[in-house]
Amino acid sequence: MLFWCLLVVSISCLSLAFQGERRVPVTIAGIGKSIHAYWREVELGMKKGAQELKGCQVHWFVPPKEDVRVQVSTMESFIARGVDGIAIGPSNPEAIKSAVQVALKRGIKVITFDTDAPDSGRLLYVGTDNERAGFEAGKVMVQLLKGEGKVAICTGSLTALNSIQRMEGFRRALKGTKITVVEVYNDREDRASALSNAQAALQKYPDLKGFYGVYAFNGPACAEAVKMAGKAGKVVIVCFDATAEHLKLIREGVISATVAQRPYRMGYLASQILYQMVTEGVPSALKKWKMDRLPIEKRHLDTGIDVVTKEGLSSYRKRLLDLGIPVENW
Ligand code: BGC
């Protein structure tokens, strides 16, 4: 009798576990790239996305600054803890490849957000089309400099794909103009280095006409350096992201334009999609987002950008509200 009871109980447990891919609670992990307001927005979006789902828990991690090794070891420890899904913004796409493979083999769903690792086998990338976004930044620079002058590029990574693609897109827009890139500075997402790099550029190139700030740290750091050198408004700054700090500097006229990404949306969608992958299965989740017919490396859910200038601030705010993105920064 006891035997039959146990059998019935275990069969019903098994059938629950294998109903489609349904498994609740679902535990997902987010791994960002550095401590910054930008990543705080991704985190908020991810937690909000999870809150709206039944039984979805989020673990969140960001290293203080760019740290490939710690990103990989964190991913490995999430795998060891047996989470159901992981969203990572890899600072080096090559370095996370084997961890992604291990996770997938164990049935853990892995997607990238903010920056991609297309050859890792990850199931999907959620974020900006970085080459195109860099191209848009370049077009604005060309317009503002009337097609000539020296420009320095300040970035926070030489390995992350988003940084590489933003620089490529930017250079593509400069083709055929008389704008030259004098140097590329890397701060590895360290605030103090971002400032000292911008200062070094102003010192080394007294006739510098523009800064291209590739990461969220860079626009405000270039702005500070330019202000300290008494060149506010004289050296054009075109950068990325729209945190409270950026918006203030745009209002002041120190930053000329910024390519605003949608970090909150990246986080929100990451939760929703990972949850769908876990509970409904990968094919069904991909189909929902019309990604099922694309080759793996091309699966990209574009979260969109807005090029924001002082004149466009209020329409930008409205667009965020229309998208359901909180605008606490304003
Ligand atoms: C990038 C992130 C980066 C952040 C802070 C953003 O523009 O998309 O990859 O971590 O800036 O540096």
Short mmCIF file of N, CA, C and O in Angstrom, two decimals, residues 31-33 38-39 42 66 71 87-93 96 111-118 120 122 124-130 157 159-166 189 215 261 266 300 303:
data_model
loop_
_atom_site.label_atom_id
_atom_site.label_comp_id
_atom_site.label_asym_id
_atom_site.label_seq_id
_atom_site.Cartn_x
_atom_site.Cartn_y
_atom_site.Cartn_z
N ILE A 31 23.85 39.91 -14.27
CA ILE A 31 25.24 40.29 -14.03
C ILE A 31 25.57 41.49 -14.91
O ILE A 31 25.57 41.41 -16.15
N GLY A 32 25.83 42.63 -14.26
CA GLY A 32 26.16 43.86 -14.98
C GLY A 32 27.66 44.06 -15.09
O GLY A 32 28.45 43.14 -14.82
N LYS A 33 28.07 45.27 -15.50
CA LYS A 33 29.49 45.51 -15.79
C LYS A 33 30.21 46.43 -14.82
O LYS A 33 31.43 46.37 -14.70
N TYR A 38 23.57 53.86 -14.49
CA TYR A 38 23.08 53.16 -15.69
C TYR A 38 22.66 51.72 -15.33
O TYR A 38 21.57 51.27 -15.67
N TRP A 39 23.54 51.03 -14.59
CA TRP A 39 23.25 49.63 -14.23
C TRP A 39 22.18 49.53 -13.16
O TRP A 39 21.49 48.54 -13.04
N VAL A 42 19.09 49.21 -15.04
CA VAL A 42 18.89 47.85 -15.55
C VAL A 42 18.35 46.98 -14.40
O VAL A 42 17.39 46.22 -14.57
N GLU A 66 35.10 47.66 -14.47
CA GLU A 66 35.25 46.53 -15.41
C GLU A 66 36.12 45.44 -14.79
O GLU A 66 37.22 45.71 -14.33
N GLN A 71 33.37 38.77 -13.33
CA GLN A 71 32.11 38.45 -14.04
C GLN A 71 32.01 36.95 -14.31
O GLN A 71 30.98 36.33 -14.09
N ALA A 87 21.11 36.54 -17.10
CA ALA A 87 21.29 37.60 -18.11
C ALA A 87 22.61 38.26 -17.77
O ALA A 87 22.83 38.69 -16.63
N ILE A 88 23.51 38.35 -18.74
CA ILE A 88 24.82 38.94 -18.48
C ILE A 88 25.19 39.95 -19.56
O ILE A 88 24.87 39.78 -20.74
N GLY A 89 25.86 41.02 -19.13
CA GLY A 89 26.43 42.01 -20.05
C GLY A 89 27.93 41.77 -20.05
O GLY A 89 28.63 42.34 -19.21
N PRO A 90 28.44 40.95 -20.94
CA PRO A 90 29.84 40.54 -20.82
C PRO A 90 30.85 41.63 -21.20
O PRO A 90 30.78 42.18 -22.30
N SER A 91 31.80 41.87 -20.31
CA SER A 91 32.86 42.84 -20.61
C SER A 91 33.84 42.28 -21.62
O SER A 91 34.58 43.03 -22.25
N ASN A 92 33.85 40.96 -21.73
CA ASN A 92 34.69 40.33 -22.75
C ASN A 92 33.95 39.09 -23.27
O ASN A 92 33.84 38.10 -22.56
N PRO A 93 33.45 39.15 -24.49
CA PRO A 93 32.61 38.05 -24.99
C PRO A 93 33.36 36.73 -25.08
O PRO A 93 32.77 35.66 -24.87
N ILE A 96 33.61 34.77 -21.52
CA ILE A 96 32.47 34.08 -20.87
C ILE A 96 31.97 32.87 -21.66
O ILE A 96 31.06 32.17 -21.21
N ILE A 111 20.94 34.57 -21.52
CA ILE A 111 20.83 35.62 -22.54
C ILE A 111 21.85 36.72 -22.21
O ILE A 111 22.35 36.78 -21.08
N THR A 112 22.15 37.56 -23.19
CA THR A 112 23.00 38.71 -22.91
C THR A 112 22.13 39.96 -22.93
O THR A 112 21.11 40.00 -23.63
N PHE A 113 22.52 40.96 -22.17
CA PHE A 113 21.86 42.26 -22.28
C PHE A 113 22.91 43.35 -22.23
O PHE A 113 24.03 43.14 -21.78
N ASP A 114 22.58 44.52 -22.77
CA ASP A 114 23.47 45.69 -22.86
C ASP A 114 24.61 45.50 -23.86
O ASP A 114 24.90 46.37 -24.66
N THR A 115 25.29 44.37 -23.80
CA THR A 115 26.36 44.09 -24.76
C THR A 115 26.38 42.58 -25.02
O THR A 115 26.11 41.80 -24.12
N ASP A 116 26.69 42.24 -26.25
CA ASP A 116 26.44 40.86 -26.68
C ASP A 116 27.72 39.99 -26.69
O ASP A 116 28.85 40.50 -26.58
N ALA A 117 27.47 38.68 -26.80
CA ALA A 117 28.54 37.70 -27.04
C ALA A 117 27.95 36.73 -28.06
O ALA A 117 27.57 35.61 -27.71
N PRO A 118 27.82 37.17 -29.31
CA PRO A 118 27.03 36.41 -30.30
C PRO A 118 27.53 35.01 -30.56
O PRO A 118 26.74 34.14 -30.93
N SER A 120 28.82 32.93 -28.40
CA SER A 120 28.92 32.11 -27.18
C SER A 120 27.86 31.02 -27.11
O SER A 120 27.95 30.13 -26.28
N ARG A 122 24.74 31.94 -26.45
CA ARG A 122 23.64 32.54 -25.66
C ARG A 122 22.36 32.54 -26.51
O ARG A 122 22.44 32.59 -27.74
N LEU A 124 19.79 34.69 -26.72
CA LEU A 124 19.25 35.94 -27.27
C LEU A 124 20.04 37.12 -26.71
O LEU A 124 20.59 37.02 -25.62
N TYR A 125 20.09 38.22 -27.46
CA TYR A 125 20.67 39.47 -26.95
C TYR A 125 19.58 40.52 -26.87
O TYR A 125 18.85 40.75 -27.84
N VAL A 126 19.47 41.17 -25.70
CA VAL A 126 18.49 42.24 -25.51
C VAL A 126 19.25 43.53 -25.27
O VAL A 126 19.98 43.66 -24.28
N GLY A 127 19.12 44.49 -26.16
CA GLY A 127 19.84 45.75 -25.94
C GLY A 127 19.91 46.60 -27.19
O GLY A 127 19.21 46.35 -28.19
N THR A 128 20.78 47.59 -27.11
CA THR A 128 20.96 48.56 -28.20
C THR A 128 21.64 47.93 -29.41
O THR A 128 22.47 47.04 -29.27
N ASP A 129 21.29 48.44 -30.59
CA ASP A 129 22.07 48.12 -31.79
C ASP A 129 23.25 49.10 -31.75
O ASP A 129 23.14 50.26 -32.13
N ASN A 130 24.36 48.61 -31.24
CA ASN A 130 25.46 49.53 -30.89
C ASN A 130 26.19 50.14 -32.08
O ASN A 130 26.65 51.27 -32.01
N SER A 157 35.97 50.38 -22.22
CA SER A 157 36.37 49.01 -22.52
C SER A 157 36.93 48.90 -23.93
O SER A 157 36.46 49.57 -24.85
N THR A 159 37.37 45.65 -24.95
CA THR A 159 36.99 44.27 -25.28
C THR A 159 35.48 44.07 -25.41
O THR A 159 35.03 43.23 -26.19
N ALA A 160 34.70 44.84 -24.64
CA ALA A 160 33.23 44.65 -24.70
C ALA A 160 32.75 45.03 -26.10
O ALA A 160 33.19 46.04 -26.66
N LEU A 161 31.85 44.20 -26.62
CA LEU A 161 31.41 44.40 -27.99
C LEU A 161 30.67 45.73 -28.18
O LEU A 161 30.80 46.37 -29.24
N ASN A 162 29.93 46.16 -27.16
CA ASN A 162 29.18 47.42 -27.36
C ASN A 162 30.13 48.59 -27.56
O ASN A 162 29.91 49.45 -28.43
N SER A 163 31.25 48.60 -26.81
CA SER A 163 32.22 49.68 -26.98
C SER A 163 32.86 49.62 -28.37
O SER A 163 32.94 50.63 -29.07
N ILE A 164 33.26 48.42 -28.76
CA ILE A 164 33.91 48.26 -30.08
C ILE A 164 32.95 48.70 -31.19
O ILE A 164 33.31 49.47 -32.08
N GLN A 165 31.71 48.25 -31.10
CA GLN A 165 30.75 48.59 -32.17
C GLN A 165 30.39 50.07 -32.17
O GLN A 165 30.23 50.66 -33.24
N ARG A 166 30.32 50.69 -31.00
CA ARG A 166 30.02 52.13 -30.97
C ARG A 166 31.15 52.92 -31.59
O ARG A 166 30.93 53.96 -32.22
N GLU A 189 35.99 51.54 -17.08
CA GLU A 189 34.82 51.89 -16.26
C GLU A 189 35.21 52.33 -14.85
O GLU A 189 34.58 51.93 -13.86
N TYR A 215 30.85 55.40 -23.11
CA TYR A 215 30.11 54.78 -22.00
C TYR A 215 29.50 55.86 -21.10
O TYR A 215 29.86 57.03 -21.16
N GLN A 261 20.20 55.28 -24.20
CA GLN A 261 19.78 53.89 -24.33
C GLN A 261 18.57 53.67 -23.43
O GLN A 261 18.12 54.59 -22.76
N MET A 266 15.86 47.11 -20.90
CA MET A 266 16.72 45.92 -21.06
C MET A 266 16.51 44.97 -19.89
O MET A 266 16.36 43.75 -20.06
N HIS A 300 18.51 39.25 -31.80
CA HIS A 300 18.72 40.51 -31.09
C HIS A 300 17.40 41.24 -30.94
O HIS A 300 16.78 41.60 -31.95
N THR A 303 16.32 47.34 -28.11
CA THR A 303 15.54 48.13 -27.15
C THR A 303 15.42 49.60 -27.57
O THR A 303 14.71 50.36 -26.94
#
